[in-house]
Amino acid sequence: MADPTFAAAAEVLGSALTDLRGAVEGMPAEELNRRPAGEDTNSIAVLVTHAMHSTRAWLSIAAAVEPPTRDRPSEFVAVATDDRELLALLDSMGAECRALLAGPTFEPDRTGLAPWRPGPEAEEPVTAAWALIHALAHLREHVAQALLTRQLVAG
């Protein structure tokens, strides 16, 4: 049986992934890749790619699993060929995130490093509790941005 904290987190994660899927489904590639307010803003493809890599990485720390290798800068130049490609990424990484939350125990005080963080922050440990809360809050933030971006680019 999953830890109650992980079980609650899995419910929040599931809701966020459903909403993120709604931002992607049925969108043509042109709209998935459009940066609505110029090159310094993010497309839906970028938001989904970054949100999923980030969520998986932070949940790894929360679950006491070695974080995956991550090329964070590449997340911000992601381009989707169609909605199916982006949905496949979302589903695959979503399954990995759910698996991380299937553990039997959550140790909130345990610490880990996030090597993808900039500068000296990469060497500053974070607690599993902080990583779990950050993963979900950060994901929801990008879900909201993706939904709003869909409204902007779809007219």
PDB file of C-alpha atoms in Angstrom:
ATOM      1  CA  MET A   1       0.000   0.000   0.000  1.00  0.00           C
ATOM      2  CA  ALA A   2       1.288   3.439  -0.924  1.00  0.00           C
ATOM      3  CA  ASP A   3       2.206   5.969   1.701  1.00  0.00           C
ATOM      4  CA  PRO A   4      -0.762   8.335   2.334  1.00  0.00           C
ATOM      5  CA  THR A   5       1.323  11.363   1.390  1.00  0.00           C
ATOM      6  CA  PHE A   6       2.356   9.736  -1.884  1.00  0.00           C
ATOM      7  CA  ALA A   7      -1.242   8.631  -2.492  1.00  0.00           C
ATOM      8  CA  ALA A   8      -2.470  12.221  -2.087  1.00  0.00           C
ATOM      9  CA  ALA A   9       0.342  13.475  -4.316  1.00  0.00           C
ATOM     10  CA  ALA A  10      -0.614  10.889  -6.950  1.00  0.00           C
ATOM     11  CA  GLU A  11      -4.169  12.274  -7.009  1.00  0.00           C
ATOM     12  CA  VAL A  12      -2.889  15.826  -7.513  1.00  0.00           C
ATOM     13  CA  LEU A  13      -0.494  14.572 -10.188  1.00  0.00           C
ATOM     14  CA  GLY A  14      -3.275  12.706 -11.998  1.00  0.00           C
ATOM     15  CA  SER A  15      -5.492  15.780 -12.094  1.00  0.00           C
ATOM     16  CA  ALA A  16      -2.650  17.927 -13.409  1.00  0.00           C
ATOM     17  CA  LEU A  17      -1.778  15.402 -16.117  1.00  0.00           C
ATOM     18  CA  THR A  18      -5.405  15.240 -17.234  1.00  0.00           C
ATOM     19  CA  ASP A  19      -5.511  19.028 -17.501  1.00  0.00           C
ATOM     20  CA  LEU A  20      -2.188  19.119 -19.348  1.00  0.00           C
ATOM     21  CA  ARG A  21      -3.498  16.518 -21.795  1.00  0.00           C
ATOM     22  CA  GLY A  22      -6.444  18.855 -22.406  1.00  0.00           C
ATOM     23  CA  ALA A  23      -4.049  21.639 -23.371  1.00  0.00           C
ATOM     24  CA  VAL A  24      -2.469  19.418 -26.044  1.00  0.00           C
ATOM     25  CA  GLU A  25      -5.199  17.244 -27.560  1.00  0.00           C
ATOM     26  CA  GLY A  26      -6.357  18.232 -30.997  1.00  0.00           C
ATOM     27  CA  MET A  27      -3.883  21.076 -31.438  1.00  0.00           C
ATOM     28  CA  PRO A  28      -2.012  21.294 -34.749  1.00  0.00           C
ATOM     29  CA  ALA A  29       1.788  21.421 -34.624  1.00  0.00           C
ATOM     30  CA  GLU A  30       1.829  25.083 -35.592  1.00  0.00           C
ATOM     31  CA  GLU A  31      -0.202  26.016 -32.524  1.00  0.00           C
ATOM     32  CA  LEU A  32       1.677  23.642 -30.206  1.00  0.00           C
ATOM     33  CA  ASN A  33       4.917  25.384 -31.193  1.00  0.00           C
ATOM     34  CA  ARG A  34       3.697  28.993 -31.294  1.00  0.00           C
ATOM     35  CA  ARG A  35       5.194  31.360 -28.763  1.00  0.00           C
ATOM     36  CA  PRO A  36       2.221  33.666 -28.225  1.00  0.00           C
ATOM     37  CA  ALA A  37       3.996  36.809 -27.098  1.00  0.00           C
ATOM     38  CA  GLY A  38       7.340  36.477 -28.856  1.00  0.00           C
ATOM     39  CA  GLU A  39      10.464  34.387 -28.660  1.00  0.00           C
ATOM     40  CA  ASP A  40      10.958  35.011 -24.944  1.00  0.00           C
ATOM     41  CA  THR A  41       7.697  33.184 -24.126  1.00  0.00           C
ATOM     42  CA  ASN A  42       7.044  29.441 -24.092  1.00  0.00           C
ATOM     43  CA  SER A  43       5.029  27.325 -26.471  1.00  0.00           C
ATOM     44  CA  ILE A  44       2.761  24.510 -25.327  1.00  0.00           C
ATOM     45  CA  ALA A  45       5.399  22.049 -26.586  1.00  0.00           C
ATOM     46  CA  VAL A  46       8.022  23.708 -24.386  1.00  0.00           C
ATOM     47  CA  LEU A  47       5.715  23.899 -21.369  1.00  0.00           C
ATOM     48  CA  VAL A  48       4.780  20.210 -21.589  1.00  0.00           C
ATOM     49  CA  THR A  49       8.364  19.062 -22.186  1.00  0.00           C
ATOM     50  CA  HIS A  50       9.796  21.162 -19.369  1.00  0.00           C
ATOM     51  CA  ALA A  51       6.977  20.385 -16.932  1.00  0.00           C
ATOM     52  CA  MET A  52       7.305  16.640 -17.406  1.00  0.00           C
ATOM     53  CA  HIS A  53      11.095  16.518 -17.149  1.00  0.00           C
ATOM     54  CA  SER A  54      11.027  18.773 -14.113  1.00  0.00           C
ATOM     55  CA  THR A  55       8.254  16.832 -12.381  1.00  0.00           C
ATOM     56  CA  ARG A  56       9.999  13.512 -12.923  1.00  0.00           C
ATOM     57  CA  ALA A  57      13.292  14.901 -11.625  1.00  0.00           C
ATOM     58  CA  TRP A  58      11.825  16.446  -8.461  1.00  0.00           C
ATOM     59  CA  LEU A  59       9.672  13.390  -7.731  1.00  0.00           C
ATOM     60  CA  SER A  60      12.810  11.257  -7.988  1.00  0.00           C
ATOM     61  CA  ILE A  61      14.298  13.205  -5.109  1.00  0.00           C
ATOM     62  CA  ALA A  62      11.027  12.927  -3.165  1.00  0.00           C
ATOM     63  CA  ALA A  63      11.005   9.148  -3.687  1.00  0.00           C
ATOM     64  CA  ALA A  64      14.703   8.648  -2.859  1.00  0.00           C
ATOM     65  CA  VAL A  65      15.539   7.551  -6.399  1.00  0.00           C
ATOM     66  CA  GLU A  66      18.575   8.733  -8.335  1.00  0.00           C
ATOM     67  CA  PRO A  67      17.371  11.687 -10.425  1.00  0.00           C
ATOM     68  CA  PRO A  68      17.521  11.163 -14.176  1.00  0.00           C
ATOM     69  CA  THR A  69      20.083  12.902 -16.302  1.00  0.00           C
ATOM     70  CA  ARG A  70      18.498  16.093 -17.472  1.00  0.00           C
ATOM     71  CA  ASP A  71      19.380  18.609 -20.180  1.00  0.00           C
ATOM     72  CA  ARG A  72      17.258  21.478 -18.872  1.00  0.00           C
ATOM     73  CA  PRO A  73      18.207  24.026 -21.584  1.00  0.00           C
ATOM     74  CA  SER A  74      17.007  21.661 -24.326  1.00  0.00           C
ATOM     75  CA  GLU A  75      13.555  21.575 -22.725  1.00  0.00           C
ATOM     76  CA  PHE A  76      13.072  25.238 -23.647  1.00  0.00           C
ATOM     77  CA  VAL A  77      13.668  24.696 -27.370  1.00  0.00           C
ATOM     78  CA  ALA A  78      11.426  21.629 -27.738  1.00  0.00           C
ATOM     79  CA  VAL A  79       9.324  21.430 -30.896  1.00  0.00           C
ATOM     80  CA  ALA A  80       6.432  19.024 -31.428  1.00  0.00           C
ATOM     81  CA  THR A  81       5.659  17.474 -34.814  1.00  0.00           C
ATOM     82  CA  ASP A  82       2.038  16.819 -33.780  1.00  0.00           C
ATOM     83  CA  ASP A  83      -0.175  16.375 -30.739  1.00  0.00           C
ATOM     84  CA  ARG A  84       0.313  12.580 -30.710  1.00  0.00           C
ATOM     85  CA  GLU A  85       4.053  12.978 -30.185  1.00  0.00           C
ATOM     86  CA  LEU A  86       3.535  15.365 -27.282  1.00  0.00           C
ATOM     87  CA  LEU A  87       0.810  13.165 -25.764  1.00  0.00           C
ATOM     88  CA  ALA A  88       3.133  10.144 -25.982  1.00  0.00           C
ATOM     89  CA  LEU A  89       5.775  12.079 -24.033  1.00  0.00           C
ATOM     90  CA  LEU A  90       3.170  13.146 -21.506  1.00  0.00           C
ATOM     91  CA  ASP A  91       1.847   9.597 -21.080  1.00  0.00           C
ATOM     92  CA  SER A  92       5.277   7.981 -20.855  1.00  0.00           C
ATOM     93  CA  MET A  93       6.710  10.440 -18.368  1.00  0.00           C
ATOM     94  CA  GLY A  94       3.407  10.581 -16.507  1.00  0.00           C
ATOM     95  CA  ALA A  95       3.652   6.814 -15.969  1.00  0.00           C
ATOM     96  CA  GLU A  96       7.203   7.247 -14.658  1.00  0.00           C
ATOM     97  CA  CYS A  97       6.007   9.944 -12.261  1.00  0.00           C
ATOM     98  CA  ARG A  98       3.134   7.772 -11.018  1.00  0.00           C
ATOM     99  CA  ALA A  99       5.566   4.896 -10.445  1.00  0.00           C
ATOM    100  CA  LEU A 100       7.742   7.156  -8.307  1.00  0.00           C
ATOM    101  CA  LEU A 101       4.730   7.877  -6.101  1.00  0.00           C
ATOM    102  CA  ALA A 102       3.837   4.188  -5.708  1.00  0.00           C
ATOM    103  CA  GLY A 103       6.387   3.662  -2.958  1.00  0.00           C
ATOM    104  CA  PRO A 104       5.275   2.323   0.400  1.00  0.00           C
ATOM    105  CA  THR A 105       6.931   5.011   2.524  1.00  0.00           C
ATOM    106  CA  PHE A 106       7.699   8.689   2.283  1.00  0.00           C
ATOM    107  CA  GLU A 107      10.635  10.017   4.281  1.00  0.00           C
ATOM    108  CA  PRO A 108      10.051  13.789   4.302  1.00  0.00           C
ATOM    109  CA  ASP A 109      13.295  14.638   6.131  1.00  0.00           C
ATOM    110  CA  ARG A 110      15.579  12.723   3.765  1.00  0.00           C
ATOM    111  CA  THR A 111      17.638  15.011   1.521  1.00  0.00           C
ATOM    112  CA  GLY A 112      18.908  14.929  -2.022  1.00  0.00           C
ATOM    113  CA  LEU A 113      20.637  17.106  -4.578  1.00  0.00           C
ATOM    114  CA  ALA A 114      19.197  18.581  -7.747  1.00  0.00           C
ATOM    115  CA  PRO A 115      22.225  18.817 -10.075  1.00  0.00           C
ATOM    116  CA  TRP A 116      20.198  20.636 -12.767  1.00  0.00           C
ATOM    117  CA  ARG A 117      19.791  23.691 -10.521  1.00  0.00           C
ATOM    118  CA  PRO A 118      21.905  26.706 -11.433  1.00  0.00           C
ATOM    119  CA  GLY A 119      25.166  27.623  -9.724  1.00  0.00           C
ATOM    120  CA  PRO A 120      25.654  26.872  -6.034  1.00  0.00           C
ATOM    121  CA  GLU A 121      22.030  25.699  -5.657  1.00  0.00           C
ATOM    122  CA  ALA A 122      23.093  22.458  -7.353  1.00  0.00           C
ATOM    123  CA  GLU A 123      25.127  21.639  -4.235  1.00  0.00           C
ATOM    124  CA  GLU A 124      22.442  22.609  -1.708  1.00  0.00           C
ATOM    125  CA  PRO A 125      20.441  19.635  -0.462  1.00  0.00           C
ATOM    126  CA  VAL A 126      16.645  19.787  -0.451  1.00  0.00           C
ATOM    127  CA  THR A 127      14.341  17.642   1.649  1.00  0.00           C
ATOM    128  CA  ALA A 128      12.076  15.049   0.106  1.00  0.00           C
ATOM    129  CA  ALA A 129       9.118  17.056   1.436  1.00  0.00           C
ATOM    130  CA  TRP A 130      10.317  20.202  -0.345  1.00  0.00           C
ATOM    131  CA  ALA A 131      10.948  18.282  -3.575  1.00  0.00           C
ATOM    132  CA  LEU A 132       7.467  16.713  -3.496  1.00  0.00           C
ATOM    133  CA  ILE A 133       5.665  20.005  -2.885  1.00  0.00           C
ATOM    134  CA  HIS A 134       7.798  21.824  -5.437  1.00  0.00           C
ATOM    135  CA  ALA A 135       7.215  19.139  -8.085  1.00  0.00           C
ATOM    136  CA  LEU A 136       3.447  19.428  -7.809  1.00  0.00           C
ATOM    137  CA  ALA A 137       3.281  23.221  -7.455  1.00  0.00           C
ATOM    138  CA  HIS A 138       5.630  23.733 -10.394  1.00  0.00           C
ATOM    139  CA  LEU A 139       3.653  21.271 -12.523  1.00  0.00           C
ATOM    140  CA  ARG A 140       0.335  23.003 -11.767  1.00  0.00           C
ATOM    141  CA  GLU A 141       1.895  26.365 -12.629  1.00  0.00           C
ATOM    142  CA  HIS A 142       2.913  25.117 -16.063  1.00  0.00           C
ATOM    143  CA  VAL A 143      -0.421  23.368 -16.610  1.00  0.00           C
ATOM    144  CA  ALA A 144      -2.163  26.716 -16.091  1.00  0.00           C
ATOM    145  CA  GLN A 145       0.273  28.396 -18.480  1.00  0.00           C
ATOM    146  CA  ALA A 146      -0.321  25.708 -21.125  1.00  0.00           C
ATOM    147  CA  LEU A 147      -4.099  26.043 -20.836  1.00  0.00           C
ATOM    148  CA  LEU A 148      -3.881  29.805 -21.143  1.00  0.00           C
ATOM    149  CA  THR A 149      -1.460  29.499 -24.078  1.00  0.00           C
ATOM    150  CA  ARG A 150      -3.938  27.189 -25.812  1.00  0.00           C
ATOM    151  CA  GLN A 151      -6.605  29.887 -25.464  1.00  0.00           C
ATOM    152  CA  LEU A 152      -4.244  32.523 -26.848  1.00  0.00           C
ATOM    153  CA  VAL A 153      -3.007  30.573 -29.868  1.00  0.00           C
ATOM    154  CA  ALA A 154      -6.330  28.985 -30.771  1.00  0.00           C
ATOM    155  CA  GLY A 155      -8.069  32.354 -30.785  1.00  0.00           C
TER     156      GLY A 155
END
